[in-house]
Amino acid sequence: MFRENDQHLNKSMFCTIDSMDPRYAKEIVEGWAGLFYKNVFCAIDEKQFEPLYSKDRGRPNTPVNILASLEIIKHLWNYTDEQLFRTIRADYEVNYALGLRELGSFYIGDRTVYDFRERLLAFTLSNPEKGSLIFQLFKDLTSNFIEILGIDTGELRMDSTMIESNIKKAGRLALAFDVLNQAVKVIPDFKLTEVLKEVSKPNFKTSMLYRVGSEKLNPNLDYLLNLGAKALEIAKEIPEIYARKEIKILERLLDEQAVTDKNTKKKKAKPDAEISPNSLQSAYDPDATYRKKGDKKSSGYVLNLTETCSKDNPIQMIVDYLVAQNTTSDKELLKQSLANIDENTMMYLDGGYSSVELWQEANAKNIDLMFTDMTGTKPDPNKLPLVSFNVDINNKVVLNCPAGHKPLYCSFSKGSYSTRFDLHICQACPLAPQCPAKQKKQYSKLNFSEKSYLASLIRMKCLNPEELAKNLSTRAAIEGTISGLKIGQRLAELFVRGQLKVEYYTGLKIVAANVKRFFRGIRISEKNKPQSQGGSVPILAS
C-alpha cells in the first residue's frame, strides 16, 4: 500500500549529528549530503511512483524517496550493490542524504531495493505509453537544478554514442549453440530425441565450438540449425512450452540465420552478407543489434544526449536522453528528441543529424538547427548555389536569378521548381559560366527540388566559415560529456542486458551526472558570491 514519506521533516530526539564535533556536523550539512537531501531527496515527487503499489491492501511501502535516492547514490559514487547496502548501515553521510538522522535507526533489506527495481521495470514494460518513471525523475530533478542555478536552456547541443550490452562477442556458431542449449533446457526431457539430450552435455559444446577447424565451421552451423529446427518442431506440440521466451528466440534465430534447402528440406545457413544488423546478437539479449560506425563495431544500443551550452551558464546540464537499438540513425534519434525540446531553442549538431525534413519540422517549432556538416551530395564549388536564386518559399515561386533577372516561366509541381529564362540575357550575363541553369536552343532551363533548395539554404546558414567555426567549437564539448559518462559514471561497463534495463541504468547514471554538476554549480555560486553576504547559500536554508 502506497504511503508518502514525511517523517524526515520531524526533528529526531536522538539525532546523531547533535553528538558530533561541530566541524564534522558542518561538513555534513554543507557538504554533498546536505545538498543532496535538500535538492534531490526533498524534490522527489513520490506520488508519481504510486502506481507501483496496491491502493488498498498490503503493508505500507518502504519510502519511495529513500529507495529512489539510494539508486541515485549508487551511481553517484559508482557503488556496487554490496557497497551500497554497507553504506546504508554504516555511513552517516548517506543516512543524512536520505533524511535519516539516527544512524542505524531505519532498516532497509537488500530484497527491498531489488523489488523496487523490478517494480519500476515491470511498470515500464506494461505501460509503454506512460514512459519510464526514471526518465520522469530525471526531468523533474533537472528542471529543479536549472531553476536554482538559473541555467539558460535556449542553446543546446546533441550527440550520440554506442553503448555495449553485457553480452559476449559470439560468432554465428556460438550464437546458434547458446540459443539451442537454452531452448533444449525448457523442453521436457522425455520429449527430446537422444541427439537433443546430448546438447546440454559439456562434451557436445567442446566438439561443436572448440575442437573445430575452419573447414568444419559451416557444416557444424548447419548441424546446429537443423537440431534447432527439430527442437522447435517438438516445442510446437506443447503450447505452454512454445510460448516460452527461449523457444521464441530459437524461432527468430532460424528465421534470420537459415534457409530451407528445396531438395533435402534441411536447414542451411545463410551467407554472412544476408544477415541483417538487426538480427539476434545474443541468446540472452534479444534487443541488442549490431552496428559498424567508422572503425568501431558494437553489439548493443545507442545513447542520444542533449545538453545546454550557453557560455553564460556556470555549468551545463544534460536536459534529454534517449536509448535505442544501435541501428537507429542519428536522424531518427533527432526526430524522436524534438518532441522534448522547447520552442525558441538553438541546437548544435554534427552532420549525421542533418535532414531537410527535420530542419523544416524544427523550424515550425522555432527550433534553430545548426549543423557542423551535411550528408548527401556536395554541391559543385564552381557553380552558384541554388540559394543565390531569389525564391519565395511560401508561394513556391522563383522571383529572380542571381543577376536579378526574372524568369519567363516558373511552375512548382510534386516538390520541384521548373523555370525558364531568356536565352539572350543568359548568354550575355557575366555569371553564365557559374550559373547552374542549362542553356537550350530557345531558353535557359533550371529545374530543382524544394529539398535541394532548402539544403542549399541550410548550407549557406550553417557552413559559412564564420558560423561553422562557432558551431564546431560549441558542439565539441558534448564529446567530453559522453567521455565523462563512459569513464566517470562507468557507462561503458553496463552489467545488464535488454533495452529496458539498459535504459533504466543509463537514466540513473545521467541523473547522477547531473547531480554532480549541480553540486559543482552550487560551489561556483558560493565562490562568486560577495563576501558581505556570508558564506551560506539561500537554498541551503531549512
Coordinates of C-alpha atoms in Angstrom, one line a residue:
M1 CA 0.0 0.0 0.0
F2 CA 1.4 3.4 -1.0
R3 CA 2.2 6.0 1.6
E4 CA 4.2 9.2 1.2
N5 CA 7.2 9.7 3.5
D6 CA 7.3 12.9 5.5
Q7 CA 9.0 11.6 8.6
H8 CA 12.2 13.3 7.7
L9 CA 10.5 16.6 8.3
N10 CA 10.2 15.8 12.0
K11 CA 13.1 16.6 14.3
S12 CA 14.6 13.5 15.9
M13 CA 15.2 13.4 19.7
F14 CA 18.4 11.4 19.3
C15 CA 19.9 13.0 16.2
T16 CA 23.3 11.5 15.6
I17 CA 24.7 14.8 14.2
D18 CA 23.9 16.6 17.5
S19 CA 26.6 14.5 19.3
M20 CA 29.2 15.2 16.6
D21 CA 32.0 17.7 16.8
P22 CA 30.5 20.9 15.2
R23 CA 33.2 20.9 12.5
Y24 CA 32.1 17.4 11.3
A25 CA 28.5 18.4 11.5
K26 CA 29.1 21.4 9.4
E27 CA 30.9 19.3 6.7
I28 CA 27.9 17.0 6.5
V29 CA 25.2 19.8 6.5
E30 CA 27.0 22.0 4.0
G31 CA 28.6 19.1 2.0
W32 CA 27.2 16.8 -0.6
A33 CA 24.9 15.0 1.9
G34 CA 23.2 18.3 2.8
L35 CA 22.9 19.4 -0.8
F36 CA 21.5 16.0 -1.8
Y37 CA 18.9 16.0 1.0
K38 CA 17.5 19.5 0.2
N39 CA 17.7 19.5 -3.6
V40 CA 17.4 15.8 -4.6
F41 CA 15.7 13.8 -1.8
C42 CA 13.1 16.5 -0.9
A43 CA 12.5 17.2 -4.6
I44 CA 11.4 13.6 -5.5
D45 CA 7.7 13.5 -6.2
E46 CA 6.6 10.3 -4.5
K47 CA 3.1 10.4 -6.0
Q48 CA 4.5 9.6 -9.4
F49 CA 5.5 6.2 -8.0
E50 CA 2.1 5.4 -6.5
P51 CA 1.1 3.1 -9.4
L52 CA 3.8 0.7 -8.4
Y53 CA 1.9 -0.2 -5.2
S54 CA -1.6 -1.5 -4.3
K55 CA -4.1 1.1 -3.3
D56 CA -6.0 -0.7 -0.6
R57 CA -4.1 -3.8 0.7
G58 CA -0.7 -4.8 2.0
R59 CA 1.6 -3.1 4.4
P60 CA 2.8 0.4 3.8
N61 CA 5.7 0.7 1.3
T62 CA 9.3 1.5 2.1
P63 CA 9.6 5.2 1.4
V64 CA 10.0 5.9 -2.3
N65 CA 12.1 8.9 -1.8
I66 CA 14.6 6.8 0.1
L67 CA 14.6 4.0 -2.5
A68 CA 14.9 6.3 -5.4
S69 CA 17.7 8.3 -3.7
L70 CA 19.6 5.1 -3.0
E71 CA 19.5 4.3 -6.7
I72 CA 20.9 7.7 -7.5
I73 CA 23.6 7.5 -4.8
K74 CA 24.7 4.1 -6.1
H75 CA 25.6 5.7 -9.4
L76 CA 26.7 9.0 -7.9
W77 CA 29.7 7.2 -6.3
N78 CA 29.7 4.1 -8.5
Y79 CA 28.9 1.7 -5.7
T80 CA 28.3 -2.0 -6.2
D81 CA 25.1 -3.2 -4.6
E82 CA 27.2 -4.7 -1.7
Q83 CA 28.9 -1.4 -1.1
L84 CA 25.6 0.4 -1.3
F85 CA 24.0 -1.8 1.4
R86 CA 27.0 -1.4 3.6
T87 CA 26.8 2.4 3.4
I88 CA 23.1 2.3 4.5
R89 CA 24.2 0.6 7.6
A90 CA 27.4 2.4 8.5
D91 CA 27.7 5.7 6.5
Y92 CA 26.1 8.7 8.3
E93 CA 26.5 11.0 5.3
V94 CA 24.4 8.6 3.2
N95 CA 21.8 8.4 6.0
Y96 CA 21.7 12.2 6.2
A97 CA 21.2 12.5 2.5
L98 CA 18.2 10.1 2.9
G99 CA 16.6 12.2 5.6
L100 CA 17.6 9.7 8.3
R101 CA 19.0 11.5 11.4
E102 CA 19.8 8.5 13.6
L103 CA 22.4 6.1 12.3
G104 CA 21.1 2.6 12.2
S105 CA 17.5 3.5 13.1
F106 CA 16.0 2.6 9.8
Y107 CA 16.4 -0.9 8.3
I108 CA 16.2 -1.5 4.5
G109 CA 16.6 -5.1 3.4
D110 CA 18.6 -5.9 0.2
R111 CA 15.5 -7.6 -1.2
T112 CA 13.5 -4.3 -0.8
V113 CA 15.9 -2.5 -3.2
Y114 CA 15.8 -5.3 -5.7
D115 CA 12.0 -5.4 -5.5
F116 CA 11.8 -1.7 -6.2
R117 CA 13.9 -2.1 -9.3
E118 CA 11.7 -4.9 -10.5
R119 CA 8.5 -2.9 -9.9
L120 CA 9.9 0.0 -12.0
L121 CA 10.9 -2.2 -14.9
A122 CA 7.6 -4.1 -14.8
F123 CA 5.7 -0.8 -14.8
T124 CA 7.6 0.5 -17.8
L125 CA 7.1 -2.8 -19.7
S126 CA 3.3 -3.0 -19.0
N127 CA 2.7 0.8 -19.5
P128 CA 4.9 1.8 -22.5
E129 CA 2.6 4.8 -23.3
K130 CA 3.3 6.3 -19.9
G131 CA 7.1 6.2 -20.3
S132 CA 9.8 5.5 -17.8
L133 CA 9.4 6.8 -14.2
I134 CA 13.2 7.1 -14.1
F135 CA 13.0 9.4 -17.1
Q136 CA 10.3 11.5 -15.4
L137 CA 12.5 11.6 -12.2
F138 CA 15.4 12.8 -14.4
K139 CA 13.2 15.6 -16.0
D140 CA 11.9 16.8 -12.6
L141 CA 15.3 16.9 -10.9
T142 CA 17.0 18.6 -13.9
S143 CA 14.3 21.2 -14.0
N144 CA 14.8 21.9 -10.3
F145 CA 18.6 22.2 -10.8
I146 CA 18.1 24.5 -13.8
E147 CA 15.8 26.8 -11.8
I148 CA 18.1 27.0 -8.8
L149 CA 21.2 27.8 -10.8
G150 CA 19.5 30.0 -13.3
I151 CA 20.7 28.0 -16.3
D152 CA 19.9 29.2 -19.8
T153 CA 18.3 26.4 -21.9
G154 CA 18.0 28.4 -25.1
E155 CA 21.1 26.9 -26.6
L156 CA 21.6 23.1 -26.7
R157 CA 24.0 20.6 -28.3
M158 CA 23.4 17.0 -29.2
D159 CA 25.4 13.9 -29.9
S160 CA 25.1 10.1 -29.9
T161 CA 27.3 7.3 -28.8
M162 CA 27.2 3.5 -28.9
I163 CA 26.9 1.6 -25.6
E164 CA 27.7 -2.1 -25.3
S165 CA 25.3 -4.7 -23.9
N166 CA 26.7 -7.2 -21.3
I167 CA 27.0 -10.0 -23.9
K168 CA 29.9 -12.0 -25.2
K169 CA 31.0 -11.3 -28.7
A170 CA 29.9 -14.7 -30.1
G171 CA 30.3 -15.8 -33.7
R172 CA 27.4 -17.4 -35.5
L173 CA 28.3 -20.9 -34.4
A174 CA 28.5 -19.9 -30.7
L175 CA 25.3 -18.0 -31.0
A176 CA 23.5 -21.0 -32.6
F177 CA 24.7 -23.2 -29.8
D178 CA 23.7 -20.8 -27.0
V179 CA 20.2 -20.4 -28.4
L180 CA 19.7 -24.2 -29.0
N181 CA 21.1 -25.0 -25.5
Q182 CA 18.7 -22.5 -23.9
A183 CA 15.7 -23.9 -25.8
V184 CA 16.5 -27.5 -25.1
K185 CA 16.6 -26.8 -21.3
V186 CA 12.9 -25.8 -21.3
I187 CA 11.6 -28.8 -23.3
P188 CA 10.6 -31.8 -21.1
D189 CA 13.4 -34.4 -21.2
F190 CA 11.0 -37.2 -22.2
K191 CA 10.1 -35.3 -25.4
L192 CA 13.7 -34.8 -26.5
T193 CA 15.4 -37.0 -29.0
E194 CA 18.7 -38.7 -28.0
V195 CA 20.7 -36.2 -30.0
L196 CA 19.0 -33.2 -28.5
K197 CA 19.7 -34.7 -25.0
E198 CA 23.4 -34.5 -25.8
V199 CA 23.3 -30.7 -26.4
S200 CA 23.4 -29.8 -22.7
K201 CA 26.4 -32.1 -22.0
P202 CA 29.9 -30.4 -21.8
N203 CA 31.4 -32.7 -24.4
F204 CA 28.9 -31.6 -27.1
K205 CA 29.8 -27.9 -26.7
T206 CA 33.5 -28.7 -26.8
S207 CA 33.2 -30.8 -30.0
M208 CA 31.0 -28.2 -31.7
L209 CA 32.8 -25.0 -30.8
Y210 CA 36.4 -25.6 -29.6
R211 CA 37.9 -28.5 -31.4
V212 CA 36.8 -27.3 -34.8
G213 CA 38.9 -26.5 -37.8
S214 CA 37.8 -23.8 -40.2
E215 CA 36.6 -26.4 -42.7
K216 CA 34.0 -27.6 -40.2
L217 CA 32.5 -24.2 -39.2
N218 CA 29.8 -24.2 -41.8
P219 CA 28.9 -27.9 -41.5
N220 CA 28.6 -27.5 -37.7
L221 CA 26.5 -24.4 -38.1
D222 CA 24.1 -26.2 -40.4
Y223 CA 24.0 -29.2 -38.0
L224 CA 23.1 -26.9 -35.1
L225 CA 20.4 -25.1 -37.1
N226 CA 18.8 -28.4 -38.1
L227 CA 18.9 -29.5 -34.4
G228 CA 17.2 -26.2 -33.6
A229 CA 14.5 -26.9 -36.2
K230 CA 13.8 -30.3 -34.6
A231 CA 13.6 -28.7 -31.1
L232 CA 11.2 -26.1 -32.5
E233 CA 9.1 -28.8 -34.0
I234 CA 8.8 -30.6 -30.7
A235 CA 8.1 -27.4 -28.8
K236 CA 5.2 -26.5 -31.1
E237 CA 3.4 -29.7 -29.9
I238 CA 3.3 -28.3 -26.3
P239 CA 1.5 -24.8 -26.3
E240 CA 2.9 -23.7 -22.9
I241 CA 6.5 -24.6 -24.0
Y242 CA 6.1 -23.0 -27.4
A243 CA 5.1 -19.7 -25.7
R244 CA 8.3 -19.6 -23.7
K245 CA 10.8 -16.8 -24.4
E246 CA 13.6 -19.3 -25.1
I247 CA 11.6 -21.0 -27.9
K248 CA 10.7 -17.7 -29.4
I249 CA 14.3 -16.8 -29.6
L250 CA 15.1 -20.1 -31.3
E251 CA 12.4 -19.5 -33.8
R252 CA 13.8 -16.0 -34.5
L253 CA 17.3 -17.4 -34.9
L254 CA 16.1 -19.9 -37.5
D255 CA 14.2 -17.2 -39.4
E256 CA 17.2 -14.9 -39.5
Q257 CA 20.1 -17.3 -40.0
A258 CA 18.8 -20.2 -42.0
V259 CA 17.0 -21.2 -45.2
T260 CA 15.4 -24.5 -46.2
D261 CA 17.1 -26.4 -49.0
K262 CA 14.5 -27.2 -51.6
N263 CA 15.9 -30.6 -52.4
T264 CA 16.9 -32.0 -49.0
K265 CA 14.3 -30.0 -47.0
K266 CA 17.0 -29.4 -44.4
K267 CA 18.2 -26.1 -42.9
K268 CA 21.2 -24.4 -44.4
A269 CA 23.0 -21.3 -43.0
K270 CA 22.5 -18.1 -44.9
P271 CA 25.6 -16.3 -46.3
D272 CA 27.1 -13.7 -43.9
A273 CA 26.2 -10.9 -46.3
E274 CA 22.5 -11.7 -46.0
I275 CA 22.4 -11.4 -42.2
S276 CA 20.7 -8.2 -41.1
P277 CA 22.4 -5.9 -38.5
N278 CA 19.0 -6.2 -36.6
S279 CA 19.4 -9.9 -36.3
L280 CA 19.9 -11.7 -33.0
Q281 CA 23.2 -10.9 -31.3
S282 CA 22.9 -13.0 -28.2
A283 CA 20.7 -15.7 -26.7
Y284 CA 20.5 -13.6 -23.6
D285 CA 19.8 -10.1 -25.1
P286 CA 17.3 -10.3 -27.9
D287 CA 17.1 -6.5 -28.1
A288 CA 20.8 -5.9 -28.9
T289 CA 21.7 -5.0 -32.5
Y290 CA 24.9 -4.8 -34.5
R291 CA 26.5 -1.7 -36.0
K292 CA 29.7 -0.7 -37.5
K293 CA 30.3 3.0 -37.3
G294 CA 33.7 4.0 -38.8
D295 CA 36.2 1.6 -37.4
K296 CA 34.1 0.7 -34.4
K297 CA 32.0 -2.4 -34.1
S298 CA 29.3 -2.6 -31.4
S299 CA 26.6 -5.0 -30.3
G300 CA 24.1 -3.2 -28.1
Y301 CA 22.4 0.2 -28.1
V302 CA 22.9 3.9 -28.9
L303 CA 22.5 6.7 -26.5
N304 CA 21.5 10.2 -27.7
L305 CA 22.3 13.1 -25.4
T306 CA 21.2 16.7 -25.3
E307 CA 22.7 19.3 -23.0
T308 CA 22.8 23.1 -22.5
C309 CA 25.7 25.0 -24.0
S310 CA 25.2 28.7 -23.3
K311 CA 28.5 30.4 -22.4
D312 CA 26.8 32.3 -19.6
N313 CA 25.9 29.2 -17.7
P314 CA 28.1 28.4 -14.6
I315 CA 27.8 24.7 -15.6
Q316 CA 25.9 22.8 -18.3
M317 CA 23.1 20.3 -17.7
I318 CA 22.0 17.3 -19.6
V319 CA 18.4 18.0 -20.4
D320 CA 17.3 15.0 -22.5
Y321 CA 18.5 11.5 -23.3
L322 CA 17.2 8.6 -25.5
V323 CA 18.3 4.9 -25.6
A324 CA 17.5 2.9 -28.8
Q325 CA 18.9 0.0 -30.8
N326 CA 22.2 1.0 -32.2
T327 CA 21.0 0.6 -35.8
T328 CA 18.8 3.7 -35.2
S329 CA 20.1 6.6 -37.3
D330 CA 21.0 10.0 -35.9
K331 CA 18.2 11.5 -37.9
E332 CA 15.6 9.2 -36.3
L333 CA 17.1 10.0 -32.9
L334 CA 16.7 13.7 -33.6
K335 CA 13.2 13.2 -34.8
Q336 CA 12.2 11.5 -31.5
S337 CA 14.1 14.0 -29.4
L338 CA 12.5 17.1 -31.0
A339 CA 9.3 16.4 -29.0
N340 CA 11.2 17.1 -25.8
I341 CA 12.8 20.3 -27.0
D342 CA 11.2 23.7 -26.1
E343 CA 10.4 26.4 -28.6
N344 CA 12.8 29.2 -29.4
T345 CA 15.9 27.0 -28.9
M346 CA 19.1 26.9 -30.9
M347 CA 20.6 23.4 -31.3
Y348 CA 24.2 22.5 -32.4
L349 CA 24.5 19.1 -34.1
D350 CA 27.0 17.2 -36.3
G351 CA 26.4 16.3 -39.9
G352 CA 24.9 12.9 -39.1
Y353 CA 21.7 14.6 -37.9
S354 CA 21.3 16.8 -41.0
S355 CA 18.0 16.4 -42.7
V356 CA 15.9 19.0 -44.7
E357 CA 12.7 17.4 -43.4
L358 CA 13.8 17.6 -39.7
W359 CA 15.0 21.2 -40.3
Q360 CA 11.6 22.1 -41.5
E361 CA 9.9 20.3 -38.6
A362 CA 12.2 22.1 -36.1
N363 CA 11.7 25.4 -37.9
A364 CA 7.9 25.1 -37.4
K365 CA 8.6 25.0 -33.6
N366 CA 11.0 27.9 -33.7
I367 CA 13.9 25.5 -33.1
D368 CA 17.0 26.5 -35.0
L369 CA 19.2 23.6 -36.1
M370 CA 22.9 24.5 -36.7
F371 CA 24.8 21.7 -38.3
T372 CA 28.6 21.3 -38.4
D373 CA 28.3 19.4 -41.7
M374 CA 25.7 17.9 -44.0
T375 CA 25.2 14.5 -45.6
G376 CA 24.3 14.0 -49.2
T377 CA 25.9 15.1 -52.5
K378 CA 28.2 18.0 -52.1
P379 CA 27.4 21.0 -54.4
D380 CA 29.7 21.8 -57.2
P381 CA 32.0 24.6 -55.9
N382 CA 32.4 26.0 -59.4
K383 CA 28.6 26.7 -59.7
L384 CA 26.5 29.2 -58.0
P385 CA 24.5 27.6 -55.1
L386 CA 20.7 27.3 -55.5
V387 CA 20.2 29.7 -52.6
S388 CA 21.6 32.5 -54.8
F389 CA 18.3 32.4 -56.7
N390 CA 15.6 34.5 -55.0
V391 CA 12.8 32.1 -54.1
D392 CA 9.6 32.8 -52.3
I393 CA 9.3 29.5 -50.3
N394 CA 5.8 30.2 -49.1
N395 CA 4.3 30.9 -52.5
K396 CA 6.6 28.4 -54.3
V397 CA 7.8 31.0 -56.9
V398 CA 11.3 31.8 -58.2
L399 CA 11.4 35.6 -58.2
N400 CA 14.7 36.2 -60.0
C401 CA 18.2 34.8 -60.7
P402 CA 21.5 35.8 -59.1
A403 CA 21.9 38.5 -61.7
G404 CA 18.4 39.9 -60.9
H405 CA 16.5 38.7 -64.0
K406 CA 13.0 37.4 -63.7
P407 CA 12.2 34.0 -65.3
L408 CA 9.9 33.8 -68.3
Y409 CA 8.1 30.9 -66.8
C410 CA 8.0 29.3 -63.4
S411 CA 6.0 26.4 -62.0
F412 CA 6.0 24.2 -58.9
S413 CA 4.8 20.6 -59.0
K414 CA 5.4 17.5 -56.9
G415 CA 8.0 19.2 -54.8
S416 CA 10.1 20.6 -57.6
Y417 CA 10.6 24.0 -59.3
S418 CA 10.7 24.3 -63.1
T419 CA 12.0 27.7 -64.6
R420 CA 12.8 29.2 -68.0
F421 CA 14.9 32.3 -68.5
D422 CA 15.5 34.4 -71.6
L423 CA 18.3 32.8 -73.6
H424 CA 19.8 36.1 -75.0
I425 CA 20.0 37.6 -71.5
C426 CA 21.7 34.5 -70.1
Q427 CA 24.2 34.4 -73.0
A428 CA 25.3 38.0 -72.2
C429 CA 25.3 37.5 -68.4
P430 CA 28.8 37.6 -66.8
L431 CA 27.6 35.0 -64.3
A432 CA 26.8 32.5 -67.1
P433 CA 29.9 30.3 -66.6
Q434 CA 28.9 29.8 -62.9
C435 CA 25.2 29.6 -63.4
P436 CA 23.6 26.1 -62.9
A437 CA 20.9 26.9 -65.5
K438 CA 21.4 25.0 -68.7
Q439 CA 21.2 26.9 -72.0
K440 CA 18.9 25.2 -74.6
K441 CA 18.1 26.3 -78.2
Q442 CA 15.2 28.7 -77.2
Y443 CA 15.7 29.3 -73.5
S444 CA 17.8 28.6 -70.4
K445 CA 16.4 25.9 -68.2
L446 CA 16.7 25.3 -64.4
N447 CA 14.9 22.6 -62.6
F448 CA 15.5 21.8 -58.9
S449 CA 13.6 20.2 -56.0
E450 CA 12.4 22.2 -53.0
K451 CA 14.5 19.8 -50.8
S452 CA 17.7 20.8 -52.8
Y453 CA 16.9 24.5 -52.4
L454 CA 16.4 24.1 -48.6
A455 CA 19.6 22.1 -48.3
S456 CA 21.4 25.0 -50.1
L457 CA 19.8 27.4 -47.7
I458 CA 20.9 25.4 -44.7
R459 CA 24.5 25.2 -46.1
M460 CA 24.7 28.9 -46.5
K461 CA 23.4 29.5 -43.0
C462 CA 25.4 26.8 -41.1
L463 CA 28.5 26.1 -43.2
N464 CA 29.9 29.6 -44.0
P465 CA 33.3 29.9 -42.4
E466 CA 32.3 32.2 -39.5
E467 CA 29.2 30.1 -38.4
L468 CA 31.0 26.8 -39.0
A469 CA 33.8 27.8 -36.6
K470 CA 31.3 28.7 -33.9
N471 CA 29.2 25.6 -34.5
L472 CA 32.2 23.3 -34.2
S473 CA 33.5 24.9 -31.0
T474 CA 30.1 25.0 -29.4
R475 CA 29.2 21.4 -30.2
A476 CA 32.6 19.8 -29.5
A477 CA 32.3 19.8 -25.7
I478 CA 29.5 17.3 -25.7
E479 CA 32.0 14.7 -26.6
G480 CA 33.6 15.4 -23.2
T481 CA 30.2 14.8 -21.6
I482 CA 30.0 11.4 -23.3
S483 CA 33.5 10.5 -22.2
G484 CA 32.7 11.6 -18.7
L485 CA 29.6 9.3 -18.6
K486 CA 31.5 6.3 -20.0
I487 CA 34.5 6.7 -17.7
G488 CA 33.4 8.7 -14.7
Q489 CA 29.9 7.1 -14.5
R490 CA 31.1 3.8 -15.9
L491 CA 28.5 3.8 -18.7
A492 CA 31.0 1.7 -20.7
E493 CA 30.7 -1.1 -18.0
L494 CA 27.0 -1.8 -18.0
F495 CA 26.5 -5.2 -16.4
V496 CA 22.9 -5.6 -17.7
R497 CA 21.2 -7.0 -20.8
G498 CA 18.0 -5.9 -22.6
Q499 CA 17.0 -2.5 -23.7
L500 CA 14.7 -1.9 -20.8
K501 CA 17.4 -2.5 -18.2
V502 CA 20.0 -0.6 -20.3
E503 CA 17.5 2.4 -20.3
Y504 CA 17.0 2.1 -16.6
Y505 CA 20.7 2.1 -15.6
T506 CA 21.6 4.7 -18.2
G507 CA 19.0 7.0 -16.9
L508 CA 20.2 6.7 -13.3
K509 CA 23.8 7.4 -14.4
I510 CA 22.7 10.5 -16.2
V511 CA 20.8 11.7 -13.2
A512 CA 23.9 11.1 -11.1
A513 CA 26.0 13.1 -13.6
N514 CA 23.6 16.0 -13.4
V515 CA 23.6 15.8 -9.5
K516 CA 27.4 16.1 -9.6
R517 CA 27.1 19.1 -12.0
F518 CA 24.6 20.7 -9.7
F519 CA 27.0 20.3 -6.7
R520 CA 29.7 21.9 -8.8
G521 CA 27.3 24.8 -9.8
I522 CA 26.5 25.4 -6.2
R523 CA 30.2 25.6 -5.3
I524 CA 30.8 28.1 -8.2
S525 CA 27.8 30.2 -6.9
E526 CA 29.3 30.2 -3.4
K527 CA 32.7 31.2 -4.7
N528 CA 31.3 34.1 -6.8
K529 CA 29.0 35.4 -4.0
P530 CA 30.1 38.7 -2.4
Q531 CA 31.7 38.1 1.0
S532 CA 29.4 40.6 2.7
Q533 CA 26.5 38.2 2.2
G534 CA 28.2 35.5 4.1
G535 CA 29.3 32.0 3.1
S536 CA 25.9 30.2 3.1
V537 CA 23.7 29.8 0.0
P538 CA 20.0 30.6 0.3
I539 CA 18.9 27.1 -0.9
L540 CA 20.8 25.5 2.0
A541 CA 18.4 27.1 4.5
S542 CA 16.0 24.7 6.1

